[in-house]
PDB file of C-alpha atoms in Angstrom:
ATOM      1  CA  MET A   1     -20.555   0.091  -9.563  1.00 67.00           C
ATOM      2  CA  ILE A   2     -20.248  -3.539 -10.615  1.00 60.00           C
ATOM      3  CA  SER A   3     -23.649  -5.228 -10.391  1.00 55.00           C
ATOM      4  CA  ASP A   4     -22.806  -8.650 -11.799  1.00 53.00           C
ATOM      5  CA  GLU A   5     -23.446 -11.018  -8.895  1.00 58.00           C
ATOM      6  CA  PRO A   6     -25.716 -10.274  -5.907  1.00 70.00           C
ATOM      7  CA  ILE A   7     -24.546 -13.324  -3.945  1.00 85.00           C
ATOM      8  CA  LEU A   8     -21.392 -13.428  -1.825  1.00 91.00           C
ATOM      9  CA  SER A   9     -18.654 -15.736  -3.021  1.00 93.00           C
ATOM     10  CA  GLN A  10     -17.339 -18.364  -0.635  1.00 94.00           C
ATOM     11  CA  ASP A  11     -14.259 -16.251   0.188  1.00 94.00           C
ATOM     12  CA  GLU A  12     -16.375 -13.146   0.748  1.00 95.00           C
ATOM     13  CA  ARG A  13     -18.790 -14.979   3.031  1.00 95.00           C
ATOM     14  CA  GLU A  14     -15.873 -16.449   4.963  1.00 96.00           C
ATOM     15  CA  ALA A  15     -14.376 -12.978   5.413  1.00 95.00           C
ATOM     16  CA  ILE A  16     -17.643 -11.783   6.979  1.00 96.00           C
ATOM     17  CA  ASN A  17     -18.247 -14.888   9.111  1.00 95.00           C
ATOM     18  CA  THR A  18     -14.700 -15.031  10.498  1.00 94.00           C
ATOM     19  CA  GLY A  19     -14.502 -11.339  11.400  1.00 93.00           C
ATOM     20  CA  ARG A  20     -13.584 -11.139  15.079  1.00 91.00           C
ATOM     21  CA  TRP A  21     -16.599  -9.044  16.064  1.00 95.00           C
ATOM     22  CA  PHE A  22     -19.185 -10.724  13.830  1.00 96.00           C
ATOM     23  CA  SER A  23     -18.090 -14.248  14.819  1.00 96.00           C
ATOM     24  CA  SER A  24     -18.681 -13.362  18.494  1.00 95.00           C
ATOM     25  CA  LEU A  25     -22.418 -12.848  17.881  1.00 96.00           C
ATOM     26  CA  SER A  26     -25.014 -15.559  18.474  1.00 97.00           C
ATOM     27  CA  PRO A  27     -25.857 -17.769  15.464  1.00 96.00           C
ATOM     28  CA  SER A  28     -29.425 -16.435  15.310  1.00 97.00           C
ATOM     29  CA  LEU A  29     -28.239 -12.812  15.226  1.00 97.00           C
ATOM     30  CA  ARG A  30     -25.647 -13.545  12.534  1.00 96.00           C
ATOM     31  CA  HIS A  31     -28.329 -15.327  10.510  1.00 96.00           C
ATOM     32  CA  ASP A  32     -30.750 -12.406  10.687  1.00 96.00           C
ATOM     33  CA  ILE A  33     -28.101  -9.828   9.793  1.00 97.00           C
ATOM     34  CA  LEU A  34     -27.138 -11.761   6.666  1.00 95.00           C
ATOM     35  CA  ARG A  35     -30.802 -12.472   5.879  1.00 95.00           C
ATOM     36  CA  TYR A  36     -31.487  -8.751   5.587  1.00 96.00           C
ATOM     37  CA  ALA A  37     -28.163  -7.914   3.934  1.00 95.00           C
ATOM     38  CA  TYR A  38     -27.587  -7.187   0.256  1.00 95.00           C
ATOM     39  CA  VAL A  39     -24.374  -7.106  -1.751  1.00 96.00           C
ATOM     40  CA  LYS A  40     -22.738  -4.251  -3.664  1.00 96.00           C
ATOM     41  CA  ARG A  41     -19.549  -4.467  -5.706  1.00 96.00           C
ATOM     42  CA  TYR A  42     -17.341  -1.544  -6.689  1.00 96.00           C
ATOM     43  CA  ARG A  43     -14.409  -0.896  -8.971  1.00 96.00           C
ATOM     44  CA  ASP A  44     -11.220   0.667  -7.652  1.00 95.00           C
ATOM     45  CA  GLY A  45     -11.742   4.303  -6.674  1.00 94.00           C
ATOM     46  CA  GLU A  46     -15.536   4.299  -6.883  1.00 96.00           C
ATOM     47  CA  LEU A  47     -17.454   6.243  -4.255  1.00 95.00           C
ATOM     48  CA  ILE A  48     -19.348   4.054  -1.784  1.00 95.00           C
ATOM     49  CA  ALA A  49     -20.713   6.779   0.490  1.00 92.00           C
ATOM     50  CA  ALA A  50     -20.219  10.542   0.572  1.00 91.00           C
ATOM     51  CA  ARG A  51     -19.707  12.984   3.388  1.00 89.00           C
ATOM     52  CA  GLY A  52     -22.932  14.811   4.161  1.00 89.00           C
ATOM     53  CA  GLU A  53     -25.190  12.004   2.966  1.00 90.00           C
ATOM     54  CA  ARG A  54     -28.035  10.623   5.022  1.00 88.00           C
ATOM     55  CA  PRO A  55     -26.896   7.421   6.782  1.00 87.00           C
ATOM     56  CA  ASP A  56     -29.197   4.864   5.165  1.00 91.00           C
ATOM     57  CA  GLU A  57     -26.996   1.767   5.404  1.00 95.00           C
ATOM     58  CA  TRP A  58     -24.937  -0.250   7.873  1.00 96.00           C
ATOM     59  CA  VAL A  59     -21.982  -1.643   5.946  1.00 96.00           C
ATOM     60  CA  ALA A  60     -19.341  -4.364   6.134  1.00 96.00           C
ATOM     61  CA  CYS A  61     -16.373  -4.919   3.861  1.00 97.00           C
ATOM     62  CA  ALA A  62     -16.283  -8.433   2.368  1.00 97.00           C
ATOM     63  CA  LYS A  63     -13.500  -8.065  -0.202  1.00 95.00           C
ATOM     64  CA  GLY A  64     -10.800  -5.511  -1.015  1.00 95.00           C
ATOM     65  CA  ALA A  65     -10.837  -2.472   1.256  1.00 95.00           C
ATOM     66  CA  VAL A  66     -12.812   0.696   1.932  1.00 96.00           C
ATOM     67  CA  ARG A  67     -10.780   3.891   2.110  1.00 95.00           C
ATOM     68  CA  ILE A  68     -12.168   6.390   4.634  1.00 94.00           C
ATOM     69  CA  SER A  69     -11.087   9.910   3.736  1.00 91.00           C
ATOM     70  CA  SER A  70     -11.839  13.595   4.062  1.00 86.00           C
ATOM     71  CA  THR A  71     -10.902  16.747   2.183  1.00 79.00           C
ATOM     72  CA  SER A  72      -8.975  19.565   3.824  1.00 72.00           C
ATOM     73  CA  VAL A  73      -9.840  23.259   3.507  1.00 73.00           C
ATOM     74  CA  SER A  74      -7.152  23.559   0.821  1.00 76.00           C
ATOM     75  CA  GLY A  75      -8.787  20.759  -1.179  1.00 74.00           C
ATOM     76  CA  LYS A  76      -6.248  18.058  -0.372  1.00 76.00           C
ATOM     77  CA  GLN A  77      -7.675  14.589   0.174  1.00 77.00           C
ATOM     78  CA  VAL A  78      -6.558  12.951   3.419  1.00 82.00           C
ATOM     79  CA  THR A  79      -6.890   9.220   4.059  1.00 87.00           C
ATOM     80  CA  LEU A  80      -7.779   8.358   7.656  1.00 87.00           C
ATOM     81  CA  THR A  81      -7.946   4.572   7.535  1.00 90.00           C
ATOM     82  CA  TYR A  82      -8.708   1.515   5.433  1.00 93.00           C
ATOM     83  CA  VAL A  83     -11.551  -0.791   6.429  1.00 94.00           C
ATOM     84  CA  GLU A  84     -10.500  -4.407   5.945  1.00 93.00           C
ATOM     85  CA  PRO A  85     -12.688  -7.423   5.118  1.00 94.00           C
ATOM     86  CA  GLY A  86     -14.813  -8.530   8.075  1.00 94.00           C
ATOM     87  CA  ILE A  87     -15.168  -5.041   9.592  1.00 94.00           C
ATOM     88  CA  TRP A  88     -18.574  -3.342   9.980  1.00 95.00           C
ATOM     89  CA  PHE A  89     -19.031   0.435  10.027  1.00 93.00           C
ATOM     90  CA  GLY A  90     -21.649   3.173   9.698  1.00 91.00           C
ATOM     91  CA  ASP A  91     -23.776   2.324  12.730  1.00 92.00           C
ATOM     92  CA  VAL A  92     -22.871   5.495  14.642  1.00 89.00           C
ATOM     93  CA  ALA A  93     -24.388   7.735  11.965  1.00 88.00           C
ATOM     94  CA  ILE A  94     -27.554   5.617  12.009  1.00 90.00           C
ATOM     95  CA  PHE A  95     -27.822   5.888  15.786  1.00 90.00           C
ATOM     96  CA  ASP A  96     -27.371   9.666  16.041  1.00 88.00           C
ATOM     97  CA  GLY A  97     -29.169  10.429  12.766  1.00 85.00           C
ATOM     98  CA  ASP A  98     -26.513  12.920  11.719  1.00 86.00           C
ATOM     99  CA  GLN A  99     -24.887  13.151   8.296  1.00 86.00           C
ATOM    100  CA  ARG A 100     -21.955  10.959   7.332  1.00 88.00           C
ATOM    101  CA  THR A 101     -18.732  12.644   8.347  1.00 87.00           C
ATOM    102  CA  HIS A 102     -16.340  11.125   5.776  1.00 90.00           C
ATOM    103  CA  ASP A 103     -16.156   9.854   2.215  1.00 93.00           C
ATOM    104  CA  CYS A 104     -15.824   6.111   1.579  1.00 95.00           C
ATOM    105  CA  TYR A 105     -14.131   4.803  -1.559  1.00 96.00           C
ATOM    106  CA  ALA A 106     -13.371   1.316  -2.865  1.00 96.00           C
ATOM    107  CA  HIS A 107      -9.654   0.538  -2.741  1.00 95.00           C
ATOM    108  CA  GLY A 108      -9.156  -2.092  -5.391  1.00 93.00           C
ATOM    109  CA  GLU A 109     -12.131  -4.101  -6.609  1.00 95.00           C
ATOM    110  CA  SER A 110     -14.230  -4.310  -3.466  1.00 96.00           C
ATOM    111  CA  THR A 111     -17.374  -5.977  -2.186  1.00 97.00           C
ATOM    112  CA  VAL A 112     -19.497  -4.610   0.640  1.00 97.00           C
ATOM    113  CA  VAL A 113     -22.482  -6.045   2.473  1.00 96.00           C
ATOM    114  CA  CYS A 114     -25.211  -3.553   3.396  1.00 96.00           C
ATOM    115  CA  VAL A 115     -28.164  -3.554   5.787  1.00 96.00           C
ATOM    116  CA  SER A 116     -30.712  -0.785   5.279  1.00 96.00           C
ATOM    117  CA  ARG A 117     -31.514   1.615   8.095  1.00 95.00           C
ATOM    118  CA  ASN A 118     -35.041   0.206   8.468  1.00 96.00           C
ATOM    119  CA  ASP A 119     -33.832  -3.390   8.591  1.00 97.00           C
ATOM    120  CA  PHE A 120     -31.077  -2.432  11.025  1.00 96.00           C
ATOM    121  CA  THR A 121     -33.792  -1.080  13.344  1.00 95.00           C
ATOM    122  CA  LYS A 122     -35.781  -4.322  12.976  1.00 96.00           C
ATOM    123  CA  ILE A 123     -32.739  -6.416  13.905  1.00 97.00           C
ATOM    124  CA  LEU A 124     -32.141  -4.269  16.995  1.00 95.00           C
ATOM    125  CA  ALA A 125     -35.754  -4.769  18.047  1.00 96.00           C
ATOM    126  CA  ASP A 126     -35.494  -8.543  17.648  1.00 96.00           C
ATOM    127  CA  HIS A 127     -32.001  -8.948  19.130  1.00 97.00           C
ATOM    128  CA  THR A 128     -31.193  -6.752  22.118  1.00 94.00           C
ATOM    129  CA  GLU A 129     -27.842  -8.566  22.113  1.00 96.00           C
ATOM    130  CA  LEU A 130     -26.845  -6.308  19.206  1.00 96.00           C
ATOM    131  CA  TYR A 131     -26.909  -3.189  21.400  1.00 94.00           C
ATOM    132  CA  GLU A 132     -24.258  -4.581  23.745  1.00 95.00           C
ATOM    133  CA  ALA A 133     -22.257  -5.979  20.848  1.00 95.00           C
ATOM    134  CA  LEU A 134     -22.176  -2.585  19.121  1.00 95.00           C
ATOM    135  CA  LEU A 135     -21.172  -0.914  22.378  1.00 94.00           C
ATOM    136  CA  ARG A 136     -18.211  -3.289  22.606  1.00 93.00           C
ATOM    137  CA  LEU A 137     -17.319  -2.668  18.984  1.00 92.00           C
ATOM    138  CA  ASN A 138     -17.389   1.110  19.304  1.00 92.00           C
ATOM    139  CA  ALA A 139     -15.584   1.052  22.644  1.00 93.00           C
ATOM    140  CA  ARG A 140     -12.770  -0.816  20.899  1.00 90.00           C
ATOM    141  CA  LEU A 141     -12.746   1.743  18.086  1.00 88.00           C
ATOM    142  CA  ILE A 142     -12.550   4.605  20.595  1.00 91.00           C
ATOM    143  CA  ARG A 143      -9.573   2.938  22.288  1.00 93.00           C
ATOM    144  CA  LEU A 144      -7.879   2.585  18.909  1.00 86.00           C
ATOM    145  CA  LEU A 145      -8.616   6.229  18.110  1.00 86.00           C
ATOM    146  CA  PHE A 146      -7.103   7.429  21.386  1.00 92.00           C
ATOM    147  CA  GLY A 147      -4.073   5.241  20.715  1.00 88.00           C
ATOM    148  CA  LEU A 148      -3.616   6.771  17.262  1.00 84.00           C
ATOM    149  CA  VAL A 149      -3.892  10.304  18.647  1.00 86.00           C
ATOM    150  CA  GLU A 150      -1.359   9.460  21.358  1.00 90.00           C
ATOM    151  CA  ASP A 151       1.039   7.942  18.825  1.00 89.00           C
ATOM    152  CA  LEU A 152       0.740  10.971  16.561  1.00 84.00           C
ATOM    153  CA  ASN A 153       1.676  13.301  19.424  1.00 88.00           C
ATOM    154  CA  THR A 154       4.337  11.209  21.174  1.00 90.00           C
ATOM    155  CA  LEU A 155       6.062   8.875  18.719  1.00 92.00           C
ATOM    156  CA  PRO A 156       8.566   9.719  15.987  1.00 95.00           C
ATOM    157  CA  LEU A 157       7.626   8.901  12.410  1.00 95.00           C
ATOM    158  CA  ARG A 158       9.882   5.818  12.418  1.00 96.00           C
ATOM    159  CA  ALA A 159       7.922   4.228  15.271  1.00 96.00           C
ATOM    160  CA  ARG A 160       4.533   5.178  13.793  1.00 95.00           C
ATOM    161  CA  LEU A 161       5.516   3.719  10.438  1.00 96.00           C
ATOM    162  CA  ALA A 162       6.683   0.486  12.064  1.00 96.00           C
ATOM    163  CA  LYS A 163       3.379   0.123  13.934  1.00 95.00           C
ATOM    164  CA  GLN A 164       1.405   0.820  10.759  1.00 94.00           C
ATOM    165  CA  LEU A 165       3.347  -1.815   8.825  1.00 95.00           C
ATOM    166  CA  VAL A 166       2.717  -4.374  11.578  1.00 95.00           C
ATOM    167  CA  HIS A 167      -1.000  -3.551  11.461  1.00 92.00           C
ATOM    168  CA  LEU A 168      -1.112  -3.861   7.658  1.00 93.00           C
ATOM    169  CA  ALA A 169       0.767  -7.169   7.787  1.00 93.00           C
ATOM    170  CA  ARG A 170      -1.694  -8.485  10.375  1.00 91.00           C
ATOM    171  CA  SER A 171      -4.791  -7.291   8.480  1.00 89.00           C
ATOM    172  CA  TYR A 172      -3.709  -7.884   4.881  1.00 90.00           C
ATOM    173  CA  GLY A 173      -0.734 -10.204   5.220  1.00 89.00           C
ATOM    174  CA  VAL A 174      -0.137 -12.961   2.663  1.00 87.00           C
ATOM    175  CA  PRO A 175       2.481 -15.553   3.753  1.00 84.00           C
ATOM    176  CA  SER A 176       5.478 -15.910   1.472  1.00 76.00           C
ATOM    177  CA  LEU A 177       5.794 -19.289  -0.226  1.00 72.00           C
ATOM    178  CA  SER A 178       9.572 -19.034  -0.523  1.00 71.00           C
ATOM    179  CA  HIS A 179      10.411 -17.446   2.843  1.00 76.00           C
ATOM    180  CA  GLN A 180       8.284 -18.641   5.757  1.00 75.00           C
ATOM    181  CA  GLU A 181       9.231 -15.714   7.982  1.00 82.00           C
ATOM    182  CA  GLU A 182       8.221 -13.078   5.395  1.00 90.00           C
ATOM    183  CA  THR A 183       4.780 -11.579   4.822  1.00 93.00           C
ATOM    184  CA  ARG A 184       3.569  -9.685   1.786  1.00 91.00           C
ATOM    185  CA  ILE A 185       1.152  -6.831   2.528  1.00 92.00           C
ATOM    186  CA  GLY A 186      -1.757  -7.618   0.212  1.00 90.00           C
ATOM    187  CA  LEU A 187      -3.179  -4.090   0.374  1.00 90.00           C
ATOM    188  CA  HIS A 188      -1.321  -2.146  -2.292  1.00 89.00           C
ATOM    189  CA  LEU A 189      -0.620   1.395  -1.089  1.00 90.00           C
ATOM    190  CA  ALA A 190       1.304   4.079  -2.908  1.00 88.00           C
ATOM    191  CA  GLN A 191       3.823   5.877  -0.708  1.00 89.00           C
ATOM    192  CA  GLU A 192       1.627   8.975  -0.827  1.00 90.00           C
ATOM    193  CA  GLU A 193      -1.289   6.939   0.556  1.00 90.00           C
ATOM    194  CA  LEU A 194       0.892   5.469   3.295  1.00 91.00           C
ATOM    195  CA  ALA A 195       2.138   8.957   4.148  1.00 91.00           C
ATOM    196  CA  GLN A 196      -1.438  10.203   4.517  1.00 88.00           C
ATOM    197  CA  LEU A 197      -2.157   7.501   7.081  1.00 88.00           C
ATOM    198  CA  LEU A 198       0.816   8.717   9.112  1.00 90.00           C
ATOM    199  CA  GLY A 199       0.270  12.453   8.772  1.00 85.00           C
ATOM    200  CA  ALA A 200       3.681  12.855   7.140  1.00 89.00           C
ATOM    201  CA  SER A 201       5.165  13.791   3.777  1.00 91.00           C
ATOM    202  CA  ARG A 202       5.844  11.184   1.117  1.00 92.00           C
ATOM    203  CA  GLN A 203       9.523  12.156   1.111  1.00 95.00           C
ATOM    204  CA  ARG A 204       9.962  11.468   4.840  1.00 96.00           C
ATOM    205  CA  VAL A 205       8.121   8.153   4.623  1.00 95.00           C
ATOM    206  CA  ASN A 206      10.275   7.174   1.646  1.00 94.00           C
ATOM    207  CA  GLN A 207      13.419   7.890   3.692  1.00 96.00           C
ATOM    208  CA  GLU A 208      12.211   5.759   6.589  1.00 96.00           C
ATOM    209  CA  LEU A 209      11.235   2.897   4.269  1.00 96.00           C
ATOM    210  CA  LYS A 210      14.692   2.929   2.687  1.00 95.00           C
ATOM    211  CA  GLN A 211      16.305   2.834   6.132  1.00 96.00           C
ATOM    212  CA  MET A 212      14.121  -0.103   7.200  1.00 96.00           C
ATOM    213  CA  GLU A 213      15.016  -1.859   3.964  1.00 95.00           C
ATOM    214  CA  ARG A 214      18.727  -1.386   4.693  1.00 96.00           C
ATOM    215  CA  GLU A 215      18.113  -2.904   8.131  1.00 96.00           C
ATOM    216  CA  GLU A 216      16.434  -5.903   6.413  1.00 95.00           C
ATOM    217  CA  LEU A 217      13.139  -5.295   8.207  1.00 96.00           C
ATOM    218  CA  ILE A 218      11.194  -4.876   4.970  1.00 95.00           C
ATOM    219  CA  ARG A 219      11.668  -5.162   1.238  1.00 93.00           C
ATOM    220  CA  VAL A 220      10.117  -2.726  -1.209  1.00 90.00           C
ATOM    221  CA  GLU A 221       9.012  -4.354  -4.463  1.00 88.00           C
ATOM    222  CA  PRO A 222       7.052  -3.019  -7.474  1.00 83.00           C
ATOM    223  CA  GLY A 223       4.047  -5.093  -6.342  1.00 77.00           C
ATOM    224  CA  GLY A 224       4.087  -3.828  -2.765  1.00 84.00           C
ATOM    225  CA  LEU A 225       5.820  -4.208   0.584  1.00 92.00           C
ATOM    226  CA  ILE A 226       7.293  -7.353   2.071  1.00 93.00           C
ATOM    227  CA  VAL A 227       7.656  -7.500   5.861  1.00 95.00           C
ATOM    228  CA  ARG A 228      10.815  -9.483   6.581  1.00 94.00           C
ATOM    229  CA  SER A 229      10.897  -9.082  10.361  1.00 94.00           C
ATOM    230  CA  ARG A 230       7.617  -8.377  12.103  1.00 93.00           C
ATOM    231  CA  GLU A 231       9.300  -8.672  15.498  1.00 94.00           C
ATOM    232  CA  GLY A 232      11.883  -6.073  14.508  1.00 95.00           C
ATOM    233  CA  LEU A 233       9.135  -3.671  13.481  1.00 95.00           C
ATOM    234  CA  LYS A 234       7.288  -4.329  16.749  1.00 95.00           C
ATOM    235  CA  ARG A 235      10.400  -3.405  18.731  1.00 95.00           C
ATOM    236  CA  ILE A 236      10.673  -0.114  16.870  1.00 95.00           C
ATOM    237  CA  GLY A 237       6.983   0.591  17.380  1.00 92.00           C
ATOM    238  CA  ASN A 238       7.349  -0.091  21.108  1.00 89.00           C
ATOM    239  CA  GLY A 239      10.237   2.380  21.315  1.00 79.00           C
ATOM    240  CA  ASP A 240      12.902  -0.254  21.931  1.00 68.00           C
ATOM    241  CA  GLN A 241      14.898   1.052  18.970  1.00 53.00           C
ATOM    242  CA  GLU A 242      15.378   4.489  17.537  1.00 47.00           C
TER     243      GLU A 242
END
C-alpha cells in the first residue's frame, strides 16, 4: 500500500463530493462523514479487502477503481464489477455483521476513503438521515442487480456488451480533444477482464468488438477503447439492432 499522503488531493475530494449519492446528503452529514474518514492509497492489483474478513470499514473510491471479484470452485478469478470514484460500498456487511463476501482489489493506482465501523455507528446515531439515504442507495443497487441478472438471461452478448460500453463511457469517459463526438474509456480493461464482466469468453467478446469496430461504433486502440457512437451502442443495448 502507498502511504505517502494522508490528505485527499483536490481531484480526489471533488470525486467524493460530486458523487450522485454523497452530494444528495445534507452538508452537516457530509462534513461529519469526511471528518471521521481516513485515506488509503494502493498500487495496481493490491488487495484492499478480502473475502471472509470482518467488515471493519465503510469505503468510498476517490481515485482509480476498485475491482470486486470472487474465485470459482475451479480457482478461476471472476470480476463482478468495478467501483468508480464517488461510489461508497461495504455498509451492508457492517449492518448484518457477516463476513465480506468478495475480494476488493485496486485497479490502477487507487485511492479510497474509509470510515471505521465504530465511527460509522457514531455517524448513524448523530444523523438518522443516513439510514434513509443508505436505504435509497441499496435499493438502487438492488435494481441494478436485478437488471444485470435479467440482461444475462435475456439479452445476446452483443447487446450486453453494448450496454457495458455505454456504462463504462458514462462512468470513466474522457472527451476526445480531436473528435467531439468520441469518448475514450479511461478505465483500462484487458479483453479478458471485459469478458469476465459479461460472463463470456474472451474470444467471443473479441469477435463482437471487431464487429462494432467495423460498424464504426467503437475504435480499439493500444491504450484502450474509444466510443465513437454512444447512441448507436444504446440502440443495440435496447434491442433495436441485432
